[in-house]
Coordinates of C-alpha atoms in Angstrom, one line a residue:
M24 CA 205.2 27.9 -70.2
A25 CA 205.8 31.5 -69.2
G26 CA 203.1 32.6 -71.6
M27 CA 200.6 30.1 -70.3
L28 CA 201.3 31.2 -66.8
V29 CA 200.6 34.9 -67.6
V30 CA 197.4 34.0 -69.5
G31 CA 196.2 31.8 -66.7
L32 CA 196.8 34.5 -64.0
F33 CA 195.1 37.2 -66.0
M34 CA 192.1 34.9 -66.5
G35 CA 191.7 35.0 -62.8
H36 CA 192.5 31.4 -61.9
P37 CA 194.2 30.6 -58.5
L38 CA 198.0 30.8 -58.7
A39 CA 198.5 27.2 -57.3
F40 CA 196.4 25.6 -60.0
V41 CA 197.8 27.8 -62.8
L42 CA 201.3 26.7 -61.8
G43 CA 200.5 23.0 -61.6
G44 CA 198.3 23.0 -64.7
T45 CA 201.0 24.9 -66.7
A46 CA 203.6 22.2 -65.5
V47 CA 201.4 19.4 -66.8
M48 CA 200.7 21.1 -70.2
G49 CA 204.3 22.2 -70.6
A50 CA 205.5 18.6 -70.1
I51 CA 203.0 17.3 -72.7
I52 CA 203.7 20.0 -75.2
A53 CA 207.5 19.4 -74.9
G54 CA 206.8 15.7 -75.6
K55 CA 208.2 14.7 -72.2
P56 CA 205.2 13.5 -70.1
M57 CA 207.5 11.1 -68.3
V58 CA 209.1 14.0 -66.4
L59 CA 205.9 14.4 -64.4
G60 CA 206.9 11.2 -62.5
I61 CA 210.2 12.9 -61.5
V62 CA 208.3 16.0 -60.5
I63 CA 205.9 14.0 -58.3
N64 CA 208.9 12.4 -56.5
R65 CA 210.4 15.9 -56.1
I66 CA 207.2 17.2 -54.5
F67 CA 207.2 14.4 -52.0
G68 CA 210.9 14.8 -51.2
D69 CA 211.2 18.6 -51.2
V70 CA 207.7 19.6 -49.9
L71 CA 205.8 16.9 -48.1
D72 CA 208.9 15.6 -46.2
N73 CA 210.2 19.1 -45.5
Y74 CA 210.3 19.3 -41.7
V75 CA 210.9 23.1 -41.6
L76 CA 207.6 23.8 -43.3
I77 CA 205.8 22.5 -40.2
A78 CA 206.6 25.9 -38.7
I79 CA 204.2 27.7 -41.1
P80 CA 200.9 26.4 -39.6
L81 CA 202.3 26.8 -36.1
F82 CA 203.2 30.5 -36.7
V83 CA 199.8 31.1 -38.3
L84 CA 198.1 29.5 -35.3
M85 CA 200.2 31.7 -33.0
A86 CA 199.2 34.8 -34.8
R87 CA 195.5 34.0 -34.5
F88 CA 195.8 33.2 -30.8
L89 CA 197.6 36.5 -30.2
S90 CA 194.8 38.4 -32.1
D91 CA 192.2 36.7 -29.9
S92 CA 194.0 37.7 -26.7
G93 CA 193.4 41.4 -27.4
V94 CA 197.0 42.3 -26.4
T95 CA 197.6 44.5 -29.4
D96 CA 194.5 46.6 -28.9
R97 CA 195.5 47.5 -25.3
M98 CA 199.1 48.2 -26.4
F99 CA 198.0 50.5 -29.1
E100 CA 195.7 52.4 -26.7
A101 CA 198.6 52.8 -24.2
L102 CA 201.0 54.0 -26.9
R103 CA 198.4 56.3 -28.5
H104 CA 197.9 58.1 -25.1
L105 CA 201.6 58.1 -24.4
M106 CA 202.5 59.9 -27.6
A107 CA 199.4 62.1 -27.6
R108 CA 201.3 65.3 -26.9
V109 CA 203.7 64.7 -29.9
T110 CA 202.9 66.0 -33.4
G111 CA 202.5 62.8 -35.5
G112 CA 202.4 60.7 -32.3
L113 CA 199.5 58.6 -33.4
G114 CA 201.4 57.7 -36.6
L115 CA 204.5 56.8 -34.6
A116 CA 202.3 54.6 -32.4
V117 CA 201.1 52.8 -35.5
V118 CA 204.7 52.1 -36.6
F119 CA 205.8 50.8 -33.2
I120 CA 202.8 48.5 -32.8
S121 CA 203.2 47.2 -36.3
I122 CA 206.8 46.3 -35.5
L123 CA 205.6 44.5 -32.4
L124 CA 202.9 42.7 -34.5
A125 CA 205.6 41.8 -37.1
A126 CA 207.8 40.2 -34.4
T127 CA 204.9 38.2 -33.0
T128 CA 202.7 37.2 -36.0
G129 CA 204.3 37.6 -39.4
I130 CA 200.9 37.5 -41.1
I131 CA 200.4 40.5 -43.3
G132 CA 196.6 40.3 -43.7
A133 CA 196.2 40.0 -39.9
S134 CA 198.6 42.9 -39.2
I135 CA 197.0 45.4 -41.7
T136 CA 193.5 44.4 -40.7
V137 CA 194.2 44.8 -36.9
M138 CA 196.0 48.1 -37.3
G139 CA 193.4 49.4 -39.8
M140 CA 190.5 48.6 -37.5
M141 CA 192.3 50.1 -34.5
A142 CA 194.0 53.1 -35.9
L143 CA 192.5 54.4 -39.2
R144 CA 189.3 55.9 -37.9
P145 CA 191.1 57.6 -34.9
M146 CA 193.8 59.0 -37.2
L147 CA 191.1 60.5 -39.5
Q148 CA 189.1 61.8 -36.6
Y149 CA 192.2 63.7 -35.3
G150 CA 192.7 65.3 -38.7
Y151 CA 195.5 63.1 -40.2
D152 CA 195.8 63.3 -44.0
K153 CA 194.0 60.4 -45.6
R154 CA 197.0 59.5 -47.8
L155 CA 199.5 59.5 -44.9
A156 CA 197.2 57.5 -42.6
S157 CA 196.3 54.8 -45.1
G158 CA 199.8 54.5 -46.6
L159 CA 201.4 54.3 -43.2
I160 CA 199.1 51.5 -42.0
A161 CA 199.5 49.5 -45.2
A162 CA 203.3 49.8 -45.3
S163 CA 203.8 49.2 -41.6
G164 CA 201.6 46.1 -41.7
C165 CA 203.9 44.6 -44.4
L166 CA 206.9 44.6 -42.0
G167 CA 205.7 41.1 -40.9
I168 CA 207.3 39.4 -43.9
L169 CA 210.7 40.8 -43.1
I170 CA 210.9 41.0 -39.3
P171 CA 211.3 37.5 -37.8
P172 CA 209.5 35.2 -37.2
S173 CA 208.3 35.5 -40.8
I174 CA 206.6 32.7 -42.8
M175 CA 208.3 34.1 -46.0
L176 CA 211.7 33.8 -44.4
I177 CA 211.0 30.2 -43.3
L178 CA 210.0 29.3 -46.9
M179 CA 213.0 31.1 -48.3
A180 CA 215.4 29.2 -46.0
S181 CA 213.9 25.8 -46.9
Y182 CA 214.6 26.6 -50.6
A183 CA 218.0 28.3 -50.2
P184 CA 220.8 25.6 -50.1
G185 CA 223.1 26.1 -47.2
L186 CA 221.0 28.7 -45.3
S187 CA 219.2 27.9 -42.0
V188 CA 216.1 29.6 -40.8
G189 CA 218.1 31.0 -37.8
Q190 CA 220.7 32.6 -40.1
L191 CA 218.0 34.1 -42.3
F192 CA 216.1 35.4 -39.2
A193 CA 219.3 37.0 -37.9
G194 CA 220.2 38.5 -41.3
A195 CA 216.8 40.1 -41.7
M196 CA 216.5 41.4 -38.2
V197 CA 218.5 44.6 -38.6
P198 CA 217.1 45.6 -42.1
G199 CA 213.6 44.9 -40.8
L200 CA 213.9 47.1 -37.7
L201 CA 215.8 49.8 -39.6
L202 CA 213.0 49.9 -42.3
G203 CA 210.5 50.4 -39.5
L204 CA 212.5 53.2 -38.1
M205 CA 212.7 54.8 -41.5
Y206 CA 208.9 54.7 -41.6
A207 CA 208.8 56.4 -38.2
G208 CA 211.4 59.0 -39.4
Y209 CA 209.2 59.7 -42.5
V210 CA 206.2 60.3 -40.3
A211 CA 208.2 62.6 -38.0
V212 CA 209.5 64.6 -41.0
V213 CA 206.1 65.0 -42.5
A214 CA 204.6 66.0 -39.1
W215 CA 207.3 68.6 -38.8
L216 CA 207.0 70.0 -42.3
K217 CA 203.2 69.8 -42.4
P218 CA 201.7 69.7 -38.9
E219 CA 198.2 69.8 -40.3
W220 CA 198.8 66.4 -41.8
A221 CA 199.6 64.8 -38.4
P222 CA 198.3 66.9 -35.6
P223 CA 198.7 66.0 -31.9
V224 CA 195.7 64.8 -29.8
Q225 CA 193.7 67.5 -28.0
E226 CA 194.9 68.2 -24.5
E227 CA 191.6 67.4 -22.8
E228 CA 191.8 63.8 -24.2
Q229 CA 195.2 63.2 -22.7
I230 CA 195.5 61.1 -19.5
E231 CA 197.9 61.1 -16.6
R232 CA 201.4 59.8 -17.4
G233 CA 201.8 57.5 -14.3
A234 CA 198.7 55.5 -15.3
L235 CA 200.0 55.4 -18.9
W236 CA 203.3 53.9 -17.9
K237 CA 201.6 51.3 -15.7
M238 CA 199.2 50.3 -18.6
L239 CA 202.1 50.1 -21.0
L240 CA 204.2 48.0 -18.7
I241 CA 201.4 45.5 -18.0
E242 CA 200.4 45.2 -21.7
A243 CA 204.0 45.0 -23.0
V244 CA 205.0 42.0 -20.9
P245 CA 203.0 39.2 -22.8
P246 CA 204.2 40.1 -26.3
L247 CA 207.8 40.6 -25.1
V248 CA 207.7 37.1 -23.4
L249 CA 206.4 35.7 -26.7
I250 CA 209.2 37.4 -28.7
L251 CA 211.8 36.2 -26.3
G252 CA 210.4 32.7 -26.3
I253 CA 210.5 32.4 -30.1
L254 CA 213.5 34.4 -31.2
G255 CA 215.5 34.0 -28.0
S256 CA 215.3 30.2 -28.2
M257 CA 216.2 30.2 -31.9
L258 CA 219.1 32.7 -31.9
A259 CA 220.5 31.1 -28.7
G260 CA 220.6 27.7 -30.5
V261 CA 218.2 26.1 -28.0
A262 CA 215.4 25.4 -30.5
T263 CA 215.1 24.9 -34.3
A264 CA 212.6 27.0 -36.2
T265 CA 209.9 24.3 -36.0
E266 CA 210.4 23.9 -32.3
A267 CA 210.4 27.7 -31.8
S268 CA 207.1 27.9 -33.7
A269 CA 205.6 25.3 -31.3
I270 CA 206.9 27.3 -28.3
G271 CA 205.3 30.5 -29.8
A272 CA 201.9 28.8 -30.4
A273 CA 201.9 27.4 -26.8
L274 CA 202.8 30.8 -25.3
A275 CA 200.2 32.6 -27.4
L276 CA 197.5 30.1 -26.2
L277 CA 198.7 30.6 -22.6
I278 CA 198.3 34.4 -23.0
V279 CA 194.8 33.9 -24.3
I280 CA 194.0 31.7 -21.2
V281 CA 195.6 34.0 -18.7
R282 CA 193.8 37.0 -20.0
G283 CA 190.5 35.2 -19.7
R284 CA 189.7 35.3 -23.5
F285 CA 189.7 31.6 -24.2
E286 CA 186.5 30.2 -25.8
W287 CA 186.0 26.9 -27.5
R288 CA 184.2 28.7 -30.4
T289 CA 187.2 31.0 -31.1
F290 CA 189.6 28.1 -30.6
Y291 CA 187.8 26.1 -33.3
S292 CA 187.8 29.2 -35.5
A293 CA 191.5 29.6 -35.0
M294 CA 192.2 26.0 -36.0
L295 CA 190.0 26.4 -39.1
E296 CA 191.7 29.6 -40.2
T297 CA 195.1 28.0 -39.7
G298 CA 194.1 25.0 -41.8
R299 CA 192.9 27.3 -44.7
T300 CA 195.9 29.6 -44.7
S301 CA 198.4 26.7 -44.5
A302 CA 196.7 24.8 -47.2
M303 CA 196.7 27.9 -49.5
I304 CA 200.5 28.4 -49.0
L305 CA 201.3 24.7 -49.4
F306 CA 199.2 24.3 -52.5
I307 CA 201.2 27.1 -54.1
V308 CA 204.4 25.4 -53.0
V309 CA 203.3 22.2 -54.6
G310 CA 202.3 23.9 -57.8
A311 CA 205.5 26.0 -58.0
T312 CA 207.6 22.9 -57.4
A313 CA 205.9 21.2 -60.3
F314 CA 206.3 24.3 -62.5
T315 CA 210.0 24.8 -61.8
G316 CA 210.7 21.0 -62.1
V317 CA 209.3 20.8 -65.6
F318 CA 210.7 24.3 -66.5
N319 CA 214.2 23.0 -65.5
I320 CA 214.0 19.6 -67.2
T321 CA 212.8 21.1 -70.5
G322 CA 215.7 23.6 -70.5
G323 CA 213.9 26.8 -69.5
L324 CA 215.9 27.3 -66.4
R325 CA 219.3 27.3 -68.3
A326 CA 217.8 29.6 -70.9
S327 CA 216.6 32.1 -68.3
Q328 CA 220.0 32.1 -66.6
D329 CA 221.8 32.7 -69.9
L330 CA 219.4 35.6 -70.6
I331 CA 220.1 37.2 -67.3
R332 CA 223.9 36.7 -67.6
G333 CA 223.8 38.4 -71.0
L334 CA 222.1 41.5 -69.5
A335 CA 225.2 42.6 -67.5
D336 CA 228.8 41.7 -66.7
N337 CA 229.2 43.4 -63.3
P338 CA 228.0 41.3 -60.4
H339 CA 226.2 44.2 -58.7
T340 CA 224.5 45.2 -61.9
L341 CA 223.4 41.6 -62.4
V342 CA 221.9 41.6 -58.8
A343 CA 220.2 44.9 -59.6
V344 CA 218.6 43.3 -62.7
M345 CA 217.4 40.4 -60.7
L346 CA 215.9 42.7 -58.0
L347 CA 214.2 44.7 -60.8
V348 CA 212.7 41.4 -62.1
V349 CA 211.4 40.7 -58.6
F350 CA 210.0 44.2 -58.2
V351 CA 208.1 43.9 -61.5
L352 CA 206.8 40.4 -60.7
G353 CA 205.6 41.8 -57.3
M354 CA 203.0 43.9 -59.2
F355 CA 201.3 40.8 -60.5
L356 CA 202.2 37.8 -58.2
D357 CA 202.3 37.2 -54.5
W358 CA 205.6 36.5 -52.7
T359 CA 205.1 32.7 -52.6
G360 CA 205.1 32.3 -56.3
I361 CA 207.9 34.8 -56.8
V362 CA 210.2 33.1 -54.3
L363 CA 209.5 29.6 -55.7
L364 CA 209.8 30.6 -59.3
S365 CA 212.9 32.9 -59.0
F366 CA 215.1 31.0 -56.5
P367 CA 216.0 28.1 -58.8
I368 CA 217.1 30.7 -61.4
F369 CA 218.8 33.4 -59.3
L370 CA 220.6 31.5 -56.5
P371 CA 222.9 29.5 -58.8
L372 CA 223.9 32.8 -60.5
V373 CA 224.6 34.4 -57.1
S374 CA 226.8 31.4 -56.1
E375 CA 228.5 31.5 -59.5
M376 CA 229.4 35.2 -58.9
G377 CA 230.9 34.4 -55.5
M378 CA 228.4 36.6 -53.6
D379 CA 226.9 35.9 -50.2
P380 CA 223.6 34.0 -50.7
L381 CA 222.4 35.3 -47.3
W382 CA 222.9 38.9 -48.4
F383 CA 221.0 38.3 -51.6
V384 CA 218.1 36.4 -50.0
V385 CA 217.6 39.3 -47.5
L386 CA 217.8 41.8 -50.3
M387 CA 215.0 39.9 -52.1
A388 CA 213.0 39.8 -48.9
V389 CA 213.3 43.6 -48.6
V390 CA 212.2 44.1 -52.3
L391 CA 209.3 41.8 -51.7
Q392 CA 207.8 44.3 -49.3
T393 CA 206.8 46.2 -52.5
S394 CA 204.8 43.2 -53.8
F395 CA 202.2 44.0 -51.2
L396 CA 202.2 47.7 -51.9
S397 CA 202.6 48.1 -55.7
P398 CA 199.5 48.3 -57.8
P399 CA 197.6 46.8 -59.6
F400 CA 197.6 43.6 -57.4
G401 CA 199.2 44.7 -54.1
Y402 CA 197.4 42.7 -51.4
A403 CA 197.9 45.5 -48.8
L404 CA 196.0 47.8 -51.0
F405 CA 193.1 45.4 -51.1
Y406 CA 193.2 44.9 -47.3
M407 CA 193.1 48.7 -46.8
R408 CA 190.3 49.1 -49.3
A409 CA 188.2 46.5 -47.5
I410 CA 188.5 48.3 -44.1
A411 CA 188.8 51.9 -45.1
P412 CA 185.7 54.2 -44.7
P413 CA 184.1 55.6 -47.9
E414 CA 185.8 59.0 -47.6
V415 CA 189.2 57.3 -48.2
S416 CA 189.4 56.5 -51.9
T417 CA 191.5 53.8 -53.6
A418 CA 193.5 56.6 -55.2
D419 CA 194.3 58.0 -51.7
I420 CA 195.6 54.6 -50.6
I421 CA 197.8 54.1 -53.7
R422 CA 199.2 57.6 -53.4
G423 CA 199.8 57.0 -49.7
V424 CA 202.0 54.0 -50.2
L425 CA 204.2 55.5 -52.9
P426 CA 206.6 57.2 -50.4
F427 CA 207.0 54.0 -48.5
I428 CA 207.8 52.0 -51.7
A429 CA 210.5 54.6 -52.2
L430 CA 211.8 54.0 -48.6
V431 CA 211.9 50.2 -49.3
L432 CA 214.0 50.8 -52.4
L433 CA 216.3 53.1 -50.5
M434 CA 216.7 50.4 -47.9
C435 CA 217.7 48.0 -50.7
G436 CA 220.3 50.5 -51.9
L437 CA 221.8 50.7 -48.3
I438 CA 222.0 46.9 -48.1
M439 CA 223.6 46.6 -51.5
F440 CA 226.4 49.1 -50.7
Y441 CA 226.8 48.2 -47.0
P442 CA 226.4 44.4 -46.7
P443 CA 227.2 44.3 -42.9
L444 CA 223.6 45.5 -42.3
V445 CA 222.8 41.8 -43.1
S446 CA 225.9 39.9 -42.1
W447 CA 226.7 41.5 -38.7
L448 CA 224.2 39.8 -36.5
P449 CA 224.4 36.3 -38.2
T450 CA 228.3 36.5 -38.0
T451 CA 228.0 37.5 -34.3
L452 CA 225.7 34.6 -33.4
Y453 CA 226.9 31.9 -35.7
G454 CA 230.4 32.8 -36.7
P455 CA 231.8 33.9 -40.1
A456 CA 231.4 30.6 -41.9
L457 CA 228.1 31.3 -43.7

């Protein structure tokens, strides 16, 4: 089954159908076609009746509404002018706006495309190094899968026994923000060591501070209300993840209306894009559920766990091996397939070792940042290539993301050796019984 999966992917077939087709062929080759009936029941029980997954299309819809409102464009302009006097200020503005986008959308493609369209050309015009500019935008845009509300965290919580979406959101909050600050620190260090890579904006293009603060205050209110409505309602225990996603979609639509940007044409387009994105994710979920079901019943799951157990005796070494597997898979698969294929193998081993599943799942979420950045199939690289001008080569983009991949791995090391980075906020909000 693993061999058929690899062959199907390298032939260029869609992941969802490779997973589902491999499940059917695996059951037939194993001489157990009757297990497909069990798999179908599991798909209906675990996927189609999973109430938490309703949050996915609602968060996608919210992201599209927020993009239509134009809030991020104005926020970036305000921050760009505010930090104009600082060496590397434009790069810092990219990081902070990306963190804001991550906390309001959680859609990687949307974040990278929006930031690339807004920031890449101005950064190049002001003399920023091509590798620094493209790598920073690609890496900062990927924060959306780690900083809540994140579609990936919702899917992870629905497949991690004993973990709620609220706990996972709280656990990923500190690592996500800290990783964003590490990106900002990297830009600041590069700007200090090599000012020609990240020069400040010319003085004649700077505008008056009072007007800037006023613009920033006006433009910051809508996204902050949105973040408070989503995360505040969830972390305070007022709403579940699904209810919070509905609150977010409603608030985003209200922002579009208040700003006078509502049009029936764009509303219809938002609905259509939400349907396409949600269908793509859920098709992969159905295919992966079928694959893991057949893989489990035919003994592949137990064999994989025994293989991993044999690689190391020390629990932390075993976790490092599992994270290495995730890192390598990230070069070839997207996060959806990795999560759904690895969770049934890894999570029982983590419980068996007596380790905190929340800590491990957040560790995996951090490592999966690299799945968007690592060649040859990093989606962030493709998004950047699509919007980058001809003078920025693919090699520039790849070299630009390498330092940020190193920062992601450094963040993993910090979490491994200092678990309170993950556990502090969930323990504060929900108590120690995780």
